[in-house]
C-alpha cells in the first residue's frame, strides 16, 4: 500500500513538473511571438515636445526591429492625466504602452484627484533618457554665480522673478526648492512652454529662469543667457563651461526632466523585458545617441526595478516641494 502511495506521489510530482515546464515554454513562446499586431504607444501630450519626440524615436526603432507597427497616439489633457488614465485602464497585454515624463510623478501631489496611481496601476519598463535642468539669468543681472544670485535676491526682496516653463514641471519645482532652501522672496512667473520662458528671460522681463537644458542650451552658448548651473551630477558636454549644481554650491537642486516607458500593471514580465532589452540596444546606436544629444538628453535605459525605485524617490521628493509651496493644479 505504501509503495502504491509513493508511486502515485511520484506520478503527481512528474505531472506537476511537466505542467510547469509547459507553462514556461508557453510564456517563452508568447514573448518570442510578441508582437503579433500593431501596438499603441500613448504620449499624454501634444505632438512636438521632447516626450513626443523621444516616444516617436522609440516607436520607429522598435517597429523596424520587430517588423510590427508601433503607432504613436497623442492624448493631451489635464497635464497628461487624460492619456495616463487611458493606459491605466487598458488591457495588460503589451499592446498599449505609455511614454511618461515627470508629470506622471508630480501630478498625484499637485492635483486634488488623479485618475491613476503611478505605483499600483503601472509596471515600470525603463527610463529611456533624461535631461538636466539649468539655472540661467539675463546677462545684465549682476550675479556671476549662484551664490552671488542668492545674495542679490536676499538684498532685494520681491524685486526679482524667475520664469518657469510649466506649473509642476521639474524646472518649476527646482525654482520653488531654491526659494524654500534659501528663504528667498522671489516671484514665480509661469509660462505655457519653455520657449516662452526662455524668451522672457532673454528680454529681461523675468531676469532668472529655471528650465530644462534643451531650450536654454543654444542661448547660453550665444551669450543671450548666462548659465549659472546645470543641475546635474556632471557637467553637460553641451555646456562644458557651466558648473554643476554641486560645484555652484547648490547640490540639493539637482533635478532633471525624465522620459520613460511604463505599461499597465500585470503586463507579462517577458514583454516588459523585451521592451527594455531592445531599448538598451536602441540607445546604444550612434544615430540614436546623436539624436538624443541634439535634444539635450542622455540615454539611461535602466532596469525596470531601477526605474521603479526612481519613480518612488521622485514622488516623495517633489511631493514635499509641492506641499510646502502650496502648489495646486485646477
GROMACS .gro file of C-alpha atoms in nm:
model
  330
    1UNK     CA    1   0.000   0.000   0.000
    2UNK     CA    2   0.279   0.242   0.099
    3UNK     CA    3   0.461   0.163  -0.225
    4UNK     CA    4   0.148   0.241  -0.425
    5UNK     CA    5   0.109   0.574  -0.245
    6UNK     CA    6   0.474   0.662  -0.313
    7UNK     CA    7   0.426   0.574  -0.680
    8UNK     CA    8   0.115   0.790  -0.705
    9UNK     CA    9   0.306   1.073  -0.537
   10UNK     CA   10   0.590   1.037  -0.787
   11UNK     CA   11   0.344   1.041  -1.078
   12UNK     CA   12   0.175   1.353  -0.936
   13UNK     CA   13   0.512   1.526  -0.897
   14UNK     CA   14   0.605   1.436  -1.254
   15UNK     CA   15   0.275   1.574  -1.386
   16UNK     CA   16   0.327   1.894  -1.186
   17UNK     CA   17   0.681   1.934  -1.327
   18UNK     CA   18   0.556   1.878  -1.681
   19UNK     CA   19   0.279   2.135  -1.628
   20UNK     CA   20   0.526   2.395  -1.501
   21UNK     CA   21   0.756   2.328  -1.797
   22UNK     CA   22   0.468   2.359  -2.044
   23UNK     CA   23   0.358   2.689  -1.891
   24UNK     CA   24   0.715   2.820  -1.902
   25UNK     CA   25   0.752   2.720  -2.264
   26UNK     CA   26   0.417   2.879  -2.346
   27UNK     CA   27   0.526   3.202  -2.180
   28UNK     CA   28   0.858   3.194  -2.364
   29UNK     CA   29   0.682   3.126  -2.694
   30UNK     CA   30   0.439   3.410  -2.625
   31UNK     CA   31   0.725   3.651  -2.562
   32UNK     CA   32   0.906   3.535  -2.876
   33UNK     CA   33   0.600   3.580  -3.096
   34UNK     CA   34   0.509   3.918  -2.946
   35UNK     CA   35   0.406   4.146  -3.106
   36UNK     CA   36   0.155   3.991  -3.345
   37UNK     CA   37  -0.040   4.311  -3.412
   38UNK     CA   38   0.016   4.689  -3.401
   39UNK     CA   39   0.097   4.847  -3.063
   40UNK     CA   40  -0.041   5.177  -2.933
   41UNK     CA   41   0.228   5.393  -2.775
   42UNK     CA   42   0.044   5.669  -2.590
   43UNK     CA   43   0.206   6.011  -2.546
   44UNK     CA   44  -0.006   6.210  -2.297
   45UNK     CA   45   0.092   6.545  -2.452
   46UNK     CA   46   0.055   6.725  -2.784
   47UNK     CA   47   0.300   6.649  -3.062
   48UNK     CA   48   0.632   6.830  -3.080
   49UNK     CA   49   0.764   6.829  -2.723
   50UNK     CA   50   1.058   6.617  -2.602
   51UNK     CA   51   0.831   6.341  -2.465
   52UNK     CA   52   0.667   6.311  -2.806
   53UNK     CA   53   0.996   6.326  -2.998
   54UNK     CA   54   1.160   6.054  -2.786
   55UNK     CA   55   0.842   5.844  -2.800
   56UNK     CA   56   0.846   5.863  -3.179
   57UNK     CA   57   1.213   5.766  -3.186
   58UNK     CA   58   1.137   5.457  -2.975
   59UNK     CA   59   0.836   5.372  -3.192
   60UNK     CA   60   1.034   5.399  -3.514
   61UNK     CA   61   1.332   5.193  -3.397
   62UNK     CA   62   1.129   4.914  -3.235
   63UNK     CA   63   0.887   4.899  -3.529
   64UNK     CA   64   1.187   4.839  -3.755
   65UNK     CA   65   1.334   4.578  -3.518
   66UNK     CA   66   1.010   4.388  -3.460
   67UNK     CA   67   0.854   4.412  -3.805
   68UNK     CA   68   0.531   4.530  -3.644
   69UNK     CA   69   0.399   4.884  -3.637
   70UNK     CA   70   0.407   5.087  -3.316
   71UNK     CA   71   0.156   5.370  -3.355
   72UNK     CA   72   0.201   5.694  -3.161
   73UNK     CA   73  -0.123   5.835  -3.018
   74UNK     CA   74  -0.108   6.184  -2.868
   75UNK     CA   75  -0.372   6.214  -2.595
   76UNK     CA   76  -0.312   6.551  -2.424
   77UNK     CA   77  -0.525   6.695  -2.147
   78UNK     CA   78  -0.521   6.771  -1.773
   79UNK     CA   79  -0.143   6.794  -1.752
   80UNK     CA   80  -0.105   6.448  -1.903
   81UNK     CA   81  -0.365   6.282  -1.678
   82UNK     CA   82  -0.601   6.203  -1.968
   83UNK     CA   83  -0.351   5.991  -2.161
   84UNK     CA   84  -0.208   5.833  -1.847
   85UNK     CA   85  -0.553   5.724  -1.729
   86UNK     CA   86  -0.625   5.573  -2.071
   87UNK     CA   87  -0.329   5.338  -2.034
   88UNK     CA   88  -0.406   5.262  -1.668
   89UNK     CA   89  -0.742   5.120  -1.784
   90UNK     CA   90  -0.601   4.935  -2.088
   91UNK     CA   91  -0.557   4.555  -2.103
   92UNK     CA   92  -0.222   4.440  -1.964
   93UNK     CA   93  -0.132   4.255  -2.283
   94UNK     CA   94   0.159   4.463  -2.412
   95UNK     CA   95  -0.041   4.632  -2.687
   96UNK     CA   96  -0.099   4.963  -2.507
   97UNK     CA   97   0.217   5.122  -2.367
   98UNK     CA   98   0.278   5.470  -2.220
   99UNK     CA   99   0.556   5.726  -2.262
  100UNK     CA  100   0.590   5.921  -1.938
  101UNK     CA  101   0.761   6.238  -1.827
  102UNK     CA  102   0.793   6.400  -1.487
  103UNK     CA  103   0.424   6.493  -1.476
  104UNK     CA  104   0.346   6.125  -1.426
  105UNK     CA  105   0.535   6.151  -1.096
  106UNK     CA  106   0.434   6.501  -0.984
  107UNK     CA  107   0.064   6.514  -1.076
  108UNK     CA  108  -0.058   6.294  -0.787
  109UNK     CA  109   0.077   6.556  -0.542
  110UNK     CA  110  -0.039   6.858  -0.740
  111UNK     CA  111  -0.395   6.764  -0.839
  112UNK     CA  112  -0.670   6.713  -0.583
  113UNK     CA  113  -0.753   6.387  -0.756
  114UNK     CA  114  -0.583   6.196  -1.037
  115UNK     CA  115  -0.736   5.902  -1.226
  116UNK     CA  116  -0.437   5.672  -1.172
  117UNK     CA  117  -0.187   5.552  -0.914
  118UNK     CA  118   0.169   5.567  -1.055
  119UNK     CA  119   0.280   5.271  -0.843
  120UNK     CA  120  -0.021   5.038  -0.834
  121UNK     CA  121  -0.155   5.093  -1.187
  122UNK     CA  122   0.170   5.063  -1.383
  123UNK     CA  123   0.469   4.837  -1.436
  124UNK     CA  124   0.792   5.031  -1.500
  125UNK     CA  125   0.982   4.932  -1.815
  126UNK     CA  126   1.277   5.170  -1.839
  127UNK     CA  127   1.386   5.531  -1.805
  128UNK     CA  128   1.484   5.592  -2.167
  129UNK     CA  129   1.666   5.923  -2.126
  130UNK     CA  130   1.698   6.227  -1.902
  131UNK     CA  131   1.794   6.590  -1.943
  132UNK     CA  132   1.926   6.810  -1.660
  133UNK     CA  133   1.760   7.136  -1.568
  134UNK     CA  134   1.957   7.457  -1.581
  135UNK     CA  135   1.956   7.785  -1.390
  136UNK     CA  136   2.028   8.084  -1.611
  137UNK     CA  137   1.993   8.462  -1.590
  138UNK     CA  138   1.955   8.766  -1.812
  139UNK     CA  139   2.312   8.878  -1.898
  140UNK     CA  140   2.268   9.220  -1.733
  141UNK     CA  141   2.190   9.063  -1.394
  142UNK     CA  142   2.499   9.146  -1.186
  143UNK     CA  143   2.528   8.799  -1.030
  144UNK     CA  144   2.802   8.589  -1.191
  145UNK     CA  145   2.744   8.280  -0.974
  146UNK     CA  146   2.459   8.110  -0.792
  147UNK     CA  147   2.590   8.232  -0.456
  148UNK     CA  148   2.600   8.588  -0.585
  149UNK     CA  149   2.245   8.543  -0.714
  150UNK     CA  150   2.125   8.427  -0.372
  151UNK     CA  151   2.285   8.733  -0.209
  152UNK     CA  152   2.135   8.961  -0.475
  153UNK     CA  153   1.780   8.831  -0.429
  154UNK     CA  154   1.810   8.845  -0.049
  155UNK     CA  155   1.922   9.209  -0.071
  156UNK     CA  156   1.625   9.293  -0.296
  157UNK     CA  157   1.321   9.105  -0.157
  158UNK     CA  158   1.031   9.084  -0.401
  159UNK     CA  159   1.219   9.258  -0.680
  160UNK     CA  160   1.336   8.958  -0.878
  161UNK     CA  161   1.134   8.689  -1.054
  162UNK     CA  162   1.204   8.358  -1.222
  163UNK     CA  163   1.046   8.215  -1.534
  164UNK     CA  164   0.938   7.852  -1.541
  165UNK     CA  165   0.800   7.656  -1.837
  166UNK     CA  166   0.502   7.474  -1.683
  167UNK     CA  167   0.348   7.451  -1.340
  168UNK     CA  168   0.457   7.126  -1.178
  169UNK     CA  169   0.747   7.065  -1.414
  170UNK     CA  170   1.080   6.984  -1.250
  171UNK     CA  171   1.229   7.321  -1.359
  172UNK     CA  172   0.940   7.491  -1.179
  173UNK     CA  173   0.985   7.274  -0.870
  174UNK     CA  174   1.362   7.326  -0.869
  175UNK     CA  175   1.290   7.701  -0.861
  176UNK     CA  176   1.047   7.655  -0.573
  177UNK     CA  177   1.304   7.444  -0.388
  178UNK     CA  178   1.558   7.722  -0.447
  179UNK     CA  179   1.320   7.969  -0.278
  180UNK     CA  180   1.245   7.731   0.009
  181UNK     CA  181   1.603   7.627   0.075
  182UNK     CA  182   1.745   7.981   0.088
  183UNK     CA  183   1.443   8.172   0.217
  184UNK     CA  184   1.415   8.386  -0.095
  185UNK     CA  185   1.139   8.636  -0.170
  186UNK     CA  186   1.139   8.554  -0.540
  187UNK     CA  187   0.835   8.583  -0.765
  188UNK     CA  188   0.739   8.275  -0.968
  189UNK     CA  189   0.623   8.351  -1.324
  190UNK     CA  190   0.466   8.053  -1.505
  191UNK     CA  191   0.469   8.018  -1.883
  192UNK     CA  192   0.297   7.783  -2.122
  193UNK     CA  193   0.613   7.631  -2.262
  194UNK     CA  194   0.989   7.655  -2.227
  195UNK     CA  195   1.038   7.874  -2.535
  196UNK     CA  196   0.821   8.147  -2.383
  197UNK     CA  197   1.003   8.125  -2.050
  198UNK     CA  198   1.343   8.148  -2.219
  199UNK     CA  199   1.237   8.440  -2.441
  200UNK     CA  200   1.108   8.629  -2.139
  201UNK     CA  201   1.446   8.594  -1.970
  202UNK     CA  202   1.637   8.685  -2.285
  203UNK     CA  203   1.429   9.003  -2.294
  204UNK     CA  204   1.498   9.078  -1.927
  205UNK     CA  205   1.131   9.064  -1.829
  206UNK     CA  206   1.196   8.776  -1.591
  207UNK     CA  207   1.566   8.806  -1.504
  208UNK     CA  208   1.604   8.446  -1.383
  209UNK     CA  209   1.498   8.120  -1.550
  210UNK     CA  210   1.472   7.760  -1.440
  211UNK     CA  211   1.426   7.544  -1.749
  212UNK     CA  212   1.525   7.212  -1.896
  213UNK     CA  213   1.859   7.220  -2.072
  214UNK     CA  214   1.747   7.192  -2.438
  215UNK     CA  215   1.559   7.525  -2.476
  216UNK     CA  216   1.830   7.720  -2.293
  217UNK     CA  217   2.134   7.548  -2.446
  218UNK     CA  218   2.187   7.748  -2.766
  219UNK     CA  219   2.101   8.077  -2.595
  220UNK     CA  220   2.364   8.019  -2.327
  221UNK     CA  221   2.620   7.930  -2.595
  222UNK     CA  222   2.531   8.251  -2.787
  223UNK     CA  223   2.555   8.470  -2.476
  224UNK     CA  224   2.186   8.559  -2.476
  225UNK     CA  225   2.162   8.396  -2.132
  226UNK     CA  226   2.426   8.346  -1.863
  227UNK     CA  227   2.426   7.988  -1.741
  228UNK     CA  228   2.492   7.973  -1.367
  229UNK     CA  229   2.447   7.600  -1.304
  230UNK     CA  230   2.350   7.278  -1.476
  231UNK     CA  231   2.154   7.099  -1.206
  232UNK     CA  232   2.319   6.761  -1.255
  233UNK     CA  233   2.598   6.548  -1.107
  234UNK     CA  234   2.825   6.603  -1.407
  235UNK     CA  235   2.882   6.893  -1.643
  236UNK     CA  236   2.691   6.883  -1.968
  237UNK     CA  237   2.900   6.815  -2.279
  238UNK     CA  238   2.684   7.077  -2.449
  239UNK     CA  239   2.781   7.341  -2.189
  240UNK     CA  240   3.121   7.237  -2.053
  241UNK     CA  241   3.194   7.580  -1.903
  242UNK     CA  242   2.879   7.591  -1.689
  243UNK     CA  243   2.934   7.441  -1.341
  244UNK     CA  244   2.719   7.169  -1.192
  245UNK     CA  245   2.485   7.249  -0.906
  246UNK     CA  246   2.733   7.089  -0.662
  247UNK     CA  247   3.020   7.299  -0.799
  248UNK     CA  248   2.799   7.606  -0.766
  249UNK     CA  249   2.716   7.517  -0.404
  250UNK     CA  250   2.354   7.409  -0.462
  251UNK     CA  251   2.380   7.031  -0.496
  252UNK     CA  252   2.033   6.989  -0.340
  253UNK     CA  253   1.875   7.148  -0.651
  254UNK     CA  254   1.982   6.854  -0.871
  255UNK     CA  255   1.689   6.779  -1.099
  256UNK     CA  256   1.617   6.662  -1.447
  257UNK     CA  257   1.344   6.606  -1.700
  258UNK     CA  258   1.269   6.237  -1.742
  259UNK     CA  259   1.129   6.040  -2.035
  260UNK     CA  260   1.045   5.676  -1.968
  261UNK     CA  261   0.825   5.384  -2.066
  262UNK     CA  262   0.565   5.214  -1.845
  263UNK     CA  263   0.300   4.950  -1.911
  264UNK     CA  264  -0.030   4.866  -1.740
  265UNK     CA  265   0.022   4.671  -1.417
  266UNK     CA  266   0.010   4.299  -1.481
  267UNK     CA  267   0.177   4.313  -1.822
  268UNK     CA  268   0.378   3.988  -1.862
  269UNK     CA  269   0.736   4.025  -1.745
  270UNK     CA  270   0.865   3.872  -2.069
  271UNK     CA  271   0.708   4.157  -2.266
  272UNK     CA  272   0.844   4.420  -2.028
  273UNK     CA  273   1.191   4.270  -2.060
  274UNK     CA  274   1.167   4.265  -2.439
  275UNK     CA  275   1.084   4.637  -2.446
  276UNK     CA  276   1.361   4.717  -2.204
  277UNK     CA  277   1.628   4.499  -2.369
  278UNK     CA  278   1.556   4.634  -2.717
  279UNK     CA  279   1.555   4.993  -2.591
  280UNK     CA  280   1.901   4.926  -2.443
  281UNK     CA  281   2.015   4.818  -2.791
  282UNK     CA  282   1.840   5.114  -2.948
  283UNK     CA  283   2.004   5.386  -2.736
  284UNK     CA  284   2.348   5.231  -2.794
  285UNK     CA  285   2.322   5.303  -3.168
  286UNK     CA  286   2.530   5.607  -3.273
  287UNK     CA  287   2.245   5.775  -3.462
  288UNK     CA  288   2.015   5.749  -3.160
  289UNK     CA  289   2.283   5.884  -2.927
  290UNK     CA  290   2.337   6.180  -3.158
  291UNK     CA  291   1.963   6.246  -3.179
  292UNK     CA  292   1.925   6.240  -2.801
  293UNK     CA  293   2.228   6.465  -2.751
  294UNK     CA  294   2.086   6.713  -3.003
  295UNK     CA  295   1.772   6.722  -2.789
  296UNK     CA  296   1.983   6.780  -2.477
  297UNK     CA  297   1.914   6.431  -2.340
  298UNK     CA  298   2.144   6.150  -2.231
  299UNK     CA  299   2.047   5.785  -2.268
  300UNK     CA  300   1.976   5.589  -1.949
  301UNK     CA  301   1.786   5.266  -2.033
  302UNK     CA  302   1.796   5.132  -1.677
  303UNK     CA  303   1.622   4.819  -1.548
  304UNK     CA  304   1.252   4.804  -1.457
  305UNK     CA  305   1.343   4.776  -1.087
  306UNK     CA  306   1.578   5.075  -1.107
  307UNK     CA  307   1.318   5.284  -1.286
  308UNK     CA  308   1.052   5.180  -1.036
  309UNK     CA  309   1.273   5.288  -0.746
  310UNK     CA  310   1.348   5.619  -0.918
  311UNK     CA  311   0.975   5.684  -0.957
  312UNK     CA  312   0.920   5.629  -0.582
  313UNK     CA  313   1.210   5.857  -0.486
  314UNK     CA  314   1.091   6.135  -0.718
  315UNK     CA  315   0.732   6.111  -0.591
  316UNK     CA  316   0.848   6.160  -0.232
  317UNK     CA  317   1.094   6.438  -0.312
  318UNK     CA  318   0.877   6.654  -0.535
  319UNK     CA  319   0.562   6.583  -0.336
  320UNK     CA  320   0.719   6.760  -0.039
  321UNK     CA  321   0.818   7.061  -0.252
  322UNK     CA  322   0.463   7.081  -0.395
  323UNK     CA  323   0.306   7.068  -0.049
  324UNK     CA  324   0.546   7.320   0.104
  325UNK     CA  325   0.489   7.563  -0.185
  326UNK     CA  326   0.109   7.504  -0.176
  327UNK     CA  327   0.102   7.434  -0.548
  328UNK     CA  328  -0.235   7.317  -0.678
  329UNK     CA  329  -0.349   7.246  -1.030
  330UNK     CA  330  -0.706   7.309  -1.143
   0.00000   0.00000   0.00000
